[in-house]
Amino acid sequence: MKLCIVGTGYVGLVSGVCFSDLGNDVICVDHDHKKVEDLKNGIIPIYEPGLDELVKKNYKNKRLKFSTNLKNSVSRSDIIFICVGTPTKKNGKGADLSQIYHVAKEIRSSILKFKIIITKSTVSVTTGDEIEKIISQKVSKKLFSVVSNPEFLREGEAIRDFYKPDRIIIGTNNKKSNNLLKNLYSPITSRGAKYINTSRRAAELIKYASNAFLATKITFINELANLCEKIDVNIEDISIGMGLDKRIGGRFLRAGPAYGGSCFPKDTKAVVITADKFKTNLSVIKSVIKSNENRSSLLLKRVSNILKGKIKNKKICFLGVTFKANTDDMRDSSSLSMIPSLVKKGAKVNYFDPTGEKNNFKKIKNLNFSNDINSAIKDSDLIIIHTEWNDFKSINFKKKVKNKKFVIFDMRNIYSSTEMKEQKIKYFSIGC
Ligand SMILES: NC(=O)c1ccc[n+]([C@@H]2O[C@H](COP(=O)([O-])OP(=O)(O)OC[C@H]3O[C@@H](n4cnc5c(N)ncnc54)[C@H](O)[C@@H]3O)[C@@H](O)[C@H]2O)c1
């Protein structure tokens, strides 16, 4: 099939590349000229395991193209996936859908034969209705159908998630679109993914409800970890004991820093605003947001306690600064608030991240990036394991850290406190 992917970020690039790898003719469009030129030259703008090879392979065999020309790309395609950003509005009041509506207006003049317009971006309930209204101002309703097909991929596992999703949600009442999309996704459903056809509004809400529920699970276990720290109970035992109950499940039930990333913070905020608009109080999600917002300052208090209140001039090393492992994404990572706060209190912070130095931190004084783990930790008073990269899971701290009085604060509980005790390393973790 001839597909056009609008927005070549994490979702658009991964979806475009994977659809082309399944044999479709795909054109990925972005208004960022540099990004498109880089992609044509084999330079991949994001870190995502396996993506590099897949882009190069499909670009070479010409099933995958890159362009900045939205109108031409839409003209030659049957199915248009809108994958642009839907960040939180500057005033904090819900999702900013301006990029979506801008695309809807731009593509109208290119719809001369039947096309399916799909929102893969996460959009508030009724956005599909609005897109339909915008396009139908200039185009007959017979020539297009607006469908919601929310994306559930996880950064770091995006390619696996594309080929083996738990479910594919298609929100449409249009039979023709449903049949075409069933066909498009058949290589994936034939491997076991469930194909669910719902109304468009239901599909839009399923995405928000799923993210809000996962955010709730994380926040739930994080709050229980706070209790565990006071009653000499290990949160890991609680996670395992709860998670083995199939009704609960162990995923997203690991205590750690505040949840971050490009989705959970913005989507939880957006869904409560939508509900407020419809005079419905989503009080559980509201308290999840509040609890998560407090989490970084709670962990900073713990850092201060570990250092006995003496933060000034302390050498603190952060291992990992992205919001989770296997991604270079810094959006809403808890390190963005924790590191500047420690620097402000006089700490000399050093960090290492497997995806390299971060622009977010370049202008901060007393903050240094190290090129490798060994040089990052060697002079530290305190090592904070912030992200659960495999690279950090078997470090011989005793051998590598020069300062013999160093302390570790493992915010991901990747080491065993018993083993650390045996090695006589001062070790703190979450919920223990
Ligand atoms: N990142 C994730 O893990 C993830 C997972 C599921 C769903 N989502 C949702 O998918 C959407 C996209 O997320 P993302 O992380 O890929 O965003 P992103 O910021 O990485 O990418 C968006 C891209 O769209 C481009 N763009 C914006 N307006 C455009 C226009 N008019 N024409 C052409 N290109 C345009 C931008 O230049 C950018 O490259 C969001 O709604 C997000 O909530 C993201």
CSV table of N, CA and C and ligand atoms in Angstrom, one decimal, residues 6-13 29-32 35 46 70 83-87 99-100 102-103 106 120-123 151-155 207 211 262-263 266-267 323 329 331, ligand 1:
chain,number,residue,atom,x,y,z
A,6,VAL,N,3.3,11.5,8.4
A,6,VAL,CA,3.6,12.9,8.7
A,6,VAL,C,4.1,13.1,10.1
A,7,GLY,N,5.4,13.5,10.1
A,7,GLY,CA,6.1,13.6,11.4
A,7,GLY,C,7.0,12.5,11.5
A,8,THR,N,8.3,12.7,11.5
A,8,THR,CA,9.3,11.7,11.5
A,8,THR,C,10.1,11.6,12.8
A,9,GLY,N,9.3,11.6,13.9
A,9,GLY,CA,9.9,11.5,15.3
A,9,GLY,C,10.0,10.0,15.7
A,10,TYR,N,9.9,9.8,17.0
A,10,TYR,CA,10.0,8.4,17.5
A,10,TYR,C,8.9,7.6,16.9
A,11,VAL,N,7.7,8.1,16.9
A,11,VAL,CA,6.5,7.2,16.4
A,11,VAL,C,6.5,7.2,14.9
A,12,GLY,N,6.7,8.3,14.2
A,12,GLY,CA,6.6,8.3,12.8
A,12,GLY,C,7.7,7.6,12.1
A,13,LEU,N,8.9,7.8,12.6
A,13,LEU,CA,10.0,7.1,11.9
A,13,LEU,C,10.0,5.6,12.1
A,29,VAL,N,7.4,12.2,5.9
A,29,VAL,CA,7.5,13.6,5.7
A,29,VAL,C,7.8,14.3,7.1
A,30,ASP,N,8.7,15.3,7.0
A,30,ASP,CA,8.9,16.1,8.2
A,30,ASP,C,9.2,17.6,7.7
A,31,HIS,N,8.7,18.5,8.5
A,31,HIS,CA,9.0,19.9,8.1
A,31,HIS,C,10.4,20.4,8.6
A,32,ASP,N,11.1,19.5,9.3
A,32,ASP,CA,12.4,19.8,9.7
A,32,ASP,C,13.4,19.4,8.6
A,35,LYS,N,16.5,17.3,9.5
A,35,LYS,CA,16.2,15.9,9.9
A,35,LYS,C,16.0,15.1,8.6
A,46,ILE,N,17.4,9.8,16.2
A,46,ILE,CA,17.1,9.3,17.5
A,46,ILE,C,17.9,8.0,17.8
A,70,LEU,N,4.9,18.0,2.0
A,70,LEU,CA,3.7,17.3,2.6
A,70,LEU,C,2.6,17.1,1.5
A,83,CYS,N,1.6,11.7,12.7
A,83,CYS,CA,2.4,11.3,13.9
A,83,CYS,C,3.2,12.5,14.5
A,84,VAL,N,2.6,13.7,14.4
A,84,VAL,CA,3.3,14.9,14.9
A,84,VAL,C,3.1,15.0,16.4
A,85,GLY,N,3.8,15.9,17.0
A,85,GLY,CA,3.7,16.1,18.5
A,85,GLY,C,2.4,16.6,19.0
A,86,THR,N,2.1,16.2,20.2
A,86,THR,CA,0.9,16.7,20.9
A,86,THR,C,1.3,17.1,22.3
A,87,PRO,N,2.2,18.1,22.5
A,87,PRO,CA,2.7,18.4,23.8
A,87,PRO,C,1.7,19.0,24.7
A,99,GLN,N,-0.4,21.3,16.1
A,99,GLN,CA,0.3,20.6,15.0
A,99,GLN,C,-0.6,19.7,14.2
A,100,ILE,N,-1.5,19.0,14.9
A,100,ILE,CA,-2.4,18.1,14.2
A,100,ILE,C,-3.3,18.9,13.3
A,102,HIS,N,-2.9,21.8,12.1
A,102,HIS,CA,-2.2,22.4,11.0
A,102,HIS,C,-2.0,21.4,9.8
A,103,VAL,N,-1.7,20.2,10.2
A,103,VAL,CA,-1.5,19.2,9.1
A,103,VAL,C,-2.9,18.9,8.4
A,106,GLU,N,-3.4,21.6,6.0
A,106,GLU,CA,-2.4,21.6,4.9
A,106,GLU,C,-2.7,20.5,3.8
A,120,LYS,N,-2.1,8.8,14.6
A,120,LYS,CA,-1.3,7.8,15.4
A,120,LYS,C,-0.8,8.6,16.6
A,121,SER,N,-0.7,9.9,16.5
A,121,SER,CA,-0.4,10.7,17.6
A,121,SER,C,-1.4,10.5,18.7
A,122,THR,N,-1.1,10.8,19.9
A,122,THR,CA,-2.0,10.7,21.0
A,122,THR,C,-2.8,12.0,21.1
A,123,VAL,N,-4.1,11.8,20.8
A,123,VAL,CA,-5.0,13.0,20.7
A,123,VAL,C,-6.2,12.9,21.7
A,151,GLU,N,-0.9,4.8,19.0
A,151,GLU,CA,0.3,4.0,19.1
A,151,GLU,C,0.7,3.7,20.5
A,152,PHE,N,1.2,2.4,20.7
A,152,PHE,CA,1.5,2.0,22.1
A,152,PHE,C,3.0,1.7,22.2
A,153,LEU,N,3.8,2.0,21.2
A,153,LEU,CA,5.2,1.5,21.3
A,153,LEU,C,5.9,2.2,22.5
A,154,ARG,N,6.9,1.4,23.0
A,154,ARG,CA,7.7,1.9,24.1
A,154,ARG,C,9.1,2.3,23.5
A,155,GLU,N,9.6,3.5,23.8
A,155,GLU,CA,10.9,3.8,23.3
A,155,GLU,C,11.9,2.8,23.9
A,207,LYS,N,-6.1,5.0,24.5
A,207,LYS,CA,-4.7,5.4,24.6
A,207,LYS,C,-4.5,6.2,25.9
A,211,ASN,N,-2.3,4.8,29.3
A,211,ASN,CA,-1.1,5.5,29.8
A,211,ASN,C,-1.4,6.0,31.3
A,262,SER,N,8.1,11.3,27.2
A,262,SER,CA,7.3,12.2,26.4
A,262,SER,C,5.8,11.9,26.5
A,263,CYS,N,5.4,10.8,27.2
A,263,CYS,CA,4.0,10.4,27.2
A,263,CYS,C,3.2,10.5,28.6
A,266,LYS,N,2.5,14.1,30.1
A,266,LYS,CA,1.6,15.0,29.3
A,266,LYS,C,0.2,14.3,29.1
A,267,ASP,N,0.2,13.0,29.0
A,267,ASP,CA,-1.1,12.3,28.8
A,267,ASP,C,-2.0,12.3,30.0
A,323,PHE,N,15.0,9.4,30.7
A,323,PHE,CA,13.9,9.0,31.6
A,323,PHE,C,13.8,7.5,31.8
A,329,ASP,N,15.9,9.9,24.9
A,329,ASP,CA,14.8,10.9,25.2
A,329,ASP,C,15.0,11.5,26.6
A,331,ARG,N,12.8,14.0,27.5
A,331,ARG,CA,11.6,14.8,27.8
A,331,ARG,C,11.1,14.3,29.2
B,1,LIG,N1,7.5,8.8,21.9
B,1,LIG,C1,6.7,7.8,22.2
B,1,LIG,O1,7.2,6.8,22.9
B,1,LIG,C2,5.3,7.7,21.9
B,1,LIG,C3,4.6,6.5,22.0
B,1,LIG,C4,3.2,6.5,21.7
B,1,LIG,C5,2.6,7.6,21.2
B,1,LIG,N2,3.3,8.8,21.1
B,1,LIG,C6,2.6,9.9,20.6
B,1,LIG,O2,2.9,10.1,19.2
B,1,LIG,C7,3.0,11.5,18.9
B,1,LIG,C8,4.4,11.8,18.3
B,1,LIG,O3,5.3,11.6,19.4
B,1,LIG,P1,6.9,11.5,19.0
B,1,LIG,O4,7.6,11.2,20.3
B,1,LIG,O5,7.2,10.7,17.8
B,1,LIG,O6,7.1,13.1,18.7
B,1,LIG,P2,8.5,13.8,18.1
B,1,LIG,O7,8.5,15.1,18.7
B,1,LIG,O8,9.6,12.9,18.3
B,1,LIG,O9,8.2,13.8,16.5
B,1,LIG,C9,7.2,14.7,15.9
B,1,LIG,C10,7.7,15.1,14.6
B,1,LIG,O10,6.7,15.7,13.9
B,1,LIG,C11,7.3,16.7,13.1
B,1,LIG,N3,6.3,17.7,12.7
B,1,LIG,C12,5.5,18.6,13.4
B,1,LIG,N4,4.7,19.3,12.7
B,1,LIG,C13,4.8,18.8,11.4
B,1,LIG,C14,4.3,19.2,10.2
B,1,LIG,N5,3.3,20.1,10.1
B,1,LIG,N6,4.7,18.6,9.0
B,1,LIG,C15,5.6,17.6,9.1
B,1,LIG,N7,6.2,17.3,10.2
B,1,LIG,C16,5.9,17.9,11.4
B,1,LIG,C17,8.4,17.3,14.0
B,1,LIG,O11,9.4,18.0,13.2
B,1,LIG,C18,8.9,16.0,14.6
B,1,LIG,O12,10.0,15.5,13.9
B,1,LIG,C19,2.6,12.3,20.2
B,1,LIG,O13,1.3,12.5,20.1
B,1,LIG,C20,3.0,11.3,21.3
B,1,LIG,O14,2.2,11.5,22.4
B,1,LIG,C21,4.6,8.8,21.4
